[in-house]
């Protein structure tokens, strides 16, 4: 933008422009509107959530302070009361299954929800509080006055919008944060590709197959289902459909030369999965990137007149048994909204004036969890977790439960040792990885 | 060709005013319907599923609105101030999207809430009641040619009848000429086209290919946020009664009873199987000759000349 184009920022159009009406953006806009700031929430899709896909489970505890009793009105499919972790090989599966009926009662734990419903609901909360939501509008770049960010350019005719602060909540691979120079050059190894099919089945069939009733549902995380490509799988129950999908390392997927839907088809035909989805009708196939490396790939979060939150700031937590992004997006978006409101009120929206954002993130779960679990994504993508662990675990179970009469039963220690040997895992490596895992998750 | 006013058998009260000659301004009303755009039809019992967020304005309705804006601009430039109103039959869920129309240059948006299911004639009756001089005072009504939810395209025709206006339906091109006048192009059989001179008051309907709705500027989009759309709720004493829902089937054709001594020969006679239909020919020709042969065959079938097929 040339100097003659520098917009008049003494009287900006809005106090704050939030780009992206995903969970991060709507939470930011909600906080700003409640603080009495004028805020415009820009969304490129025709309505919030129209462009968004994810696996399917939202952990709502973060909403408690934002929308009290949110569970009474949030558009939920099923409350997750069963969480399973499945380790699989080509024809075996070992499942650790946990069920808690407490999770099926207020204040609940996790829930499956459709993003077009959930995101639209959260954005409507921001609108009701006074935010101005503009859909079908893409922010195409930043407006600057020198180094200071003073607004965004959009793809509409006469589409410049000025503001004291721009909050980038434009999701993974944020072009705005990159344009602001907040990201180092990106490394594809930091990203995974998520693919998902939504498969329709009658409610009673889902209840029967997954042994749940009413509005209770199941969350299954799967390891060992992605062939040679590091990643994982998931299977979630909605009211009348299932979400089955994969998360795949981006560079390894490219290297292996296979299509993601081929790998997904393999998961769907696995003997442990096929009977669960049998007879269902595929309604939708979608794909989206995930900022897998989390803490280690986070950009500068604050610039002069600009904040970055949610997936745009790589705040999705992908730590194997946990794939949580929506709650981290809401947590960081709300913190960005609060910090921006305070900075606008104090009339200091410089990098220092917006510094409260980092302090808020450090004080809540967003940075604490990310810092603690910073090695987890790498650990989960390691050969041990991806290849050896599922094979050894399934092999041990197979041997343990195969009755070999008239041979006597083998001892557990012997079985484990033989499986480790079969899968080229040295005791030394197993112990060192175990210690690492304990340190990471402990 | 000048389109005759009203229906040939006449007797229709004139409910639209001519405007242009005597009036300082013309009102163009785009009549549209908020409908299920990708209806999911149950193959077994034919019921139409409700797709949350699957509803909207069809491409032909959007083309109708854009055409109205283009015509209004042209007529205004030629000296008669013209404005566009959108009259939309639809539920409350349409409001947010309808509000956006106020950002593209539409002066007024009226949503008509029809409480009961109705026939095309009754929908037209309801629309006409709002289009009269006492209410919207439309001089030109533009509709999409058919609504997205299995419409038959008959509402605009009923509407023209109700309003006693000229009609030009299923248009594929529109060109405003002078104030209150336009040239319209319509598709005919055999790849032919018909050009019509239309003078307000008139009801026209357009195909989706006629125009894309323009994109509103950011300032106008923001300004439209504070504007209101008007809502009118209509109830009639004679809603369509739905007695039974059943799958849609094409209408049966009446055929003479098949002749034959046994069931097989009667089935063969009925289905025409094994009977030689138009004999197929395989021609090996170079491109020019092939084109000639295609034209020859089309002419033989009656597509390329005014003479009836032989
Ligand atoms: C396959 C998969 C499975 C997942 N499973 C889960 C799960 O089960 N649970 C969970 O909690 N998380 C899950 N996640 C992660 C979660 O989806 C994200 O972390 C979360 O959506 C981040 O929210 P956000 O608001 O930061 O970004 P997004 O949800 O990506 O929202 C960004 C918004 O910005 C808009 N936008 C982008 N660019 C522009 C622009 N230039 N102008 C205007 N608007 C723009 C987009 O349209 C979008 O609405 C999963 C992700 C994937 C891909």
CSV table of N, CA and C and ligand atoms in Angstrom, one decimal, chain A residues 19-24 42-44 51-57 115 137-139 169-171 194 236 288-290 310-311 316 323-327 329, ligand 1:
chain,number,residue,atom,x,y,z
A,19,UNK,N,-10.8,-11.2,12.1
A,19,UNK,CA,-10.9,-11.9,10.9
A,19,UNK,C,-11.1,-13.4,11.1
A,20,UNK,N,-12.2,-13.9,10.7
A,20,UNK,CA,-12.6,-15.3,10.8
A,20,UNK,C,-13.6,-15.6,11.9
A,21,UNK,N,-14.8,-16.0,11.6
A,21,UNK,CA,-15.8,-16.3,12.6
A,21,UNK,C,-15.8,-17.8,12.9
A,22,UNK,N,-14.6,-18.4,13.2
A,22,UNK,CA,-14.5,-19.7,13.8
A,22,UNK,C,-14.6,-19.5,15.3
A,23,UNK,N,-14.4,-20.5,16.1
A,23,UNK,CA,-14.5,-20.4,17.6
A,23,UNK,C,-13.6,-19.3,18.1
A,24,UNK,N,-12.4,-19.2,17.6
A,24,UNK,CA,-11.5,-18.2,18.1
A,24,UNK,C,-12.0,-16.8,17.9
A,42,UNK,N,-15.3,-10.5,10.6
A,42,UNK,CA,-15.4,-10.8,9.1
A,42,UNK,C,-15.3,-12.3,8.9
A,43,UNK,N,-16.1,-12.8,8.0
A,43,UNK,CA,-16.1,-14.3,7.7
A,43,UNK,C,-16.2,-14.5,6.2
A,44,UNK,N,-15.3,-15.3,5.7
A,44,UNK,CA,-15.3,-15.5,4.2
A,44,UNK,C,-16.5,-16.4,3.7
A,51,UNK,N,-17.3,-23.1,6.3
A,51,UNK,CA,-16.1,-23.5,5.7
A,51,UNK,C,-15.3,-24.4,6.6
A,52,UNK,N,-15.9,-24.7,7.8
A,52,UNK,CA,-15.0,-25.3,8.8
A,52,UNK,C,-15.3,-26.8,9.0
A,53,UNK,N,-14.3,-27.6,9.1
A,53,UNK,CA,-14.4,-29.0,9.4
A,53,UNK,C,-13.5,-29.4,10.5
A,54,UNK,N,-13.8,-30.4,11.2
A,54,UNK,CA,-13.0,-30.9,12.3
A,54,UNK,C,-13.4,-32.3,12.5
A,55,UNK,N,-12.8,-33.0,13.5
A,55,UNK,CA,-13.2,-34.4,13.8
A,55,UNK,C,-14.6,-34.4,14.4
A,56,UNK,N,-14.8,-33.7,15.4
A,56,UNK,CA,-16.2,-33.7,15.9
A,56,UNK,C,-16.5,-33.5,17.4
A,57,UNK,N,-15.4,-33.4,18.2
A,57,UNK,CA,-15.7,-33.3,19.7
A,57,UNK,C,-15.3,-32.0,20.2
A,115,UNK,N,-19.9,-28.3,13.1
A,115,UNK,CA,-19.4,-26.9,13.1
A,115,UNK,C,-20.3,-25.9,12.5
A,137,UNK,N,-17.2,-12.4,3.0
A,137,UNK,CA,-16.2,-11.3,2.8
A,137,UNK,C,-14.8,-11.8,3.3
A,138,UNK,N,-13.9,-11.9,2.4
A,138,UNK,CA,-12.5,-12.4,2.7
A,138,UNK,C,-11.6,-11.2,2.9
A,139,UNK,N,-10.8,-11.3,4.0
A,139,UNK,CA,-9.8,-10.3,4.2
A,139,UNK,C,-8.6,-10.7,3.3
A,169,UNK,N,-7.9,-14.4,13.4
A,169,UNK,CA,-8.4,-15.7,13.8
A,169,UNK,C,-8.8,-16.5,12.5
A,170,UNK,N,-8.0,-16.4,11.5
A,170,UNK,CA,-8.3,-16.9,10.2
A,170,UNK,C,-7.9,-18.3,10.0
A,171,UNK,N,-7.6,-19.0,11.1
A,171,UNK,CA,-7.3,-20.5,11.0
A,171,UNK,C,-5.9,-20.8,10.6
A,194,UNK,N,-6.0,-33.4,7.8
A,194,UNK,CA,-7.2,-34.2,8.4
A,194,UNK,C,-8.2,-34.4,7.3
A,236,UNK,N,-16.3,-40.8,15.6
A,236,UNK,CA,-17.1,-40.2,16.6
A,236,UNK,C,-18.6,-40.4,16.3
A,288,UNK,N,-8.9,-30.8,5.8
A,288,UNK,CA,-8.5,-29.5,6.4
A,288,UNK,C,-7.1,-29.8,7.0
A,289,UNK,N,-6.3,-28.7,7.0
A,289,UNK,CA,-5.0,-28.9,7.6
A,289,UNK,C,-5.0,-28.6,9.1
A,290,UNK,N,-4.1,-29.2,9.8
A,290,UNK,CA,-4.0,-29.0,11.3
A,290,UNK,C,-2.6,-28.5,11.6
A,310,UNK,N,-6.0,-18.7,18.1
A,310,UNK,CA,-6.6,-20.0,17.6
A,310,UNK,C,-5.6,-20.7,16.7
A,311,UNK,N,-6.1,-21.4,15.7
A,311,UNK,CA,-5.3,-22.2,14.7
A,311,UNK,C,-4.3,-21.2,14.0
A,316,UNK,N,-3.8,-25.3,18.2
A,316,UNK,CA,-4.5,-26.6,18.3
A,316,UNK,C,-3.6,-27.6,19.0
A,323,UNK,N,-6.9,-34.5,20.8
A,323,UNK,CA,-6.9,-33.7,19.7
A,323,UNK,C,-7.9,-32.6,20.0
A,324,UNK,N,-7.4,-31.5,20.6
A,324,UNK,CA,-8.3,-30.4,21.0
A,324,UNK,C,-7.9,-29.1,20.4
A,325,UNK,N,-8.8,-28.6,19.6
A,325,UNK,CA,-8.4,-27.3,19.0
A,325,UNK,C,-9.5,-26.2,19.3
A,326,UNK,N,-10.8,-26.7,19.3
A,326,UNK,CA,-11.8,-25.7,19.5
A,326,UNK,C,-11.7,-25.0,20.8
A,327,UNK,N,-11.5,-25.8,21.9
A,327,UNK,CA,-11.4,-25.2,23.2
A,327,UNK,C,-10.2,-24.3,23.3
A,329,UNK,N,-8.9,-22.7,20.8
A,329,UNK,CA,-9.3,-21.5,20.0
A,329,UNK,C,-10.1,-20.5,20.8
C,1,LIG,C1,-9.6,-33.4,10.8
C,1,LIG,C2,-9.7,-32.5,12.0
C,1,LIG,C3,-10.1,-33.0,13.2
C,1,LIG,C4,-10.2,-32.2,14.3
C,1,LIG,N1,-10.8,-32.7,15.4
C,1,LIG,C5,-11.0,-31.8,16.5
C,1,LIG,C6,-11.8,-32.3,17.6
C,1,LIG,O1,-12.3,-33.4,17.6
C,1,LIG,N2,-11.9,-31.4,18.6
C,1,LIG,C7,-11.3,-30.2,18.6
C,1,LIG,O2,-11.5,-29.5,19.6
C,1,LIG,N3,-10.6,-29.8,17.6
C,1,LIG,C8,-10.4,-30.5,16.5
C,1,LIG,N4,-9.8,-30.1,15.4
C,1,LIG,C9,-9.1,-28.8,15.4
C,1,LIG,C10,-10.1,-27.6,15.3
C,1,LIG,O3,-10.9,-27.8,14.2
C,1,LIG,C11,-9.4,-26.3,15.2
C,1,LIG,O4,-8.4,-26.2,16.1
C,1,LIG,C12,-10.3,-25.1,15.4
C,1,LIG,O5,-11.3,-25.1,14.4
C,1,LIG,C13,-9.6,-23.8,15.4
C,1,LIG,O6,-10.5,-22.8,15.5
C,1,LIG,P1,-10.2,-21.3,14.8
C,1,LIG,O7,-11.3,-20.4,15.1
C,1,LIG,O8,-8.8,-20.9,15.3
C,1,LIG,O9,-10.0,-21.6,13.3
C,1,LIG,P2,-11.1,-22.1,12.3
C,1,LIG,O10,-12.1,-23.0,12.9
C,1,LIG,O11,-10.3,-22.7,11.1
C,1,LIG,O12,-11.8,-20.8,11.8
C,1,LIG,C14,-11.2,-19.9,10.9
C,1,LIG,C15,-12.3,-19.0,10.3
C,1,LIG,O13,-11.7,-18.0,9.6
C,1,LIG,C16,-12.3,-17.9,8.3
C,1,LIG,N5,-11.3,-17.3,7.4
C,1,LIG,C17,-10.1,-17.8,7.1
C,1,LIG,N6,-9.4,-16.9,6.3
C,1,LIG,C18,-10.2,-15.8,6.2
C,1,LIG,C19,-10.1,-14.5,5.6
C,1,LIG,N7,-9.0,-14.2,4.9
C,1,LIG,N8,-11.1,-13.7,5.7
C,1,LIG,C20,-12.2,-14.0,6.4
C,1,LIG,N9,-12.4,-15.1,7.0
C,1,LIG,C21,-11.4,-16.0,6.9
C,1,LIG,C22,-12.7,-19.3,7.9
C,1,LIG,O14,-13.7,-19.4,7.0
C,1,LIG,C23,-13.1,-19.8,9.3
C,1,LIG,O15,-14.5,-19.6,9.5
C,1,LIG,C24,-9.7,-30.9,14.3
C,1,LIG,C25,-9.2,-30.4,13.1
C,1,LIG,C26,-9.2,-31.2,11.9
C,1,LIG,C27,-8.7,-30.6,10.6
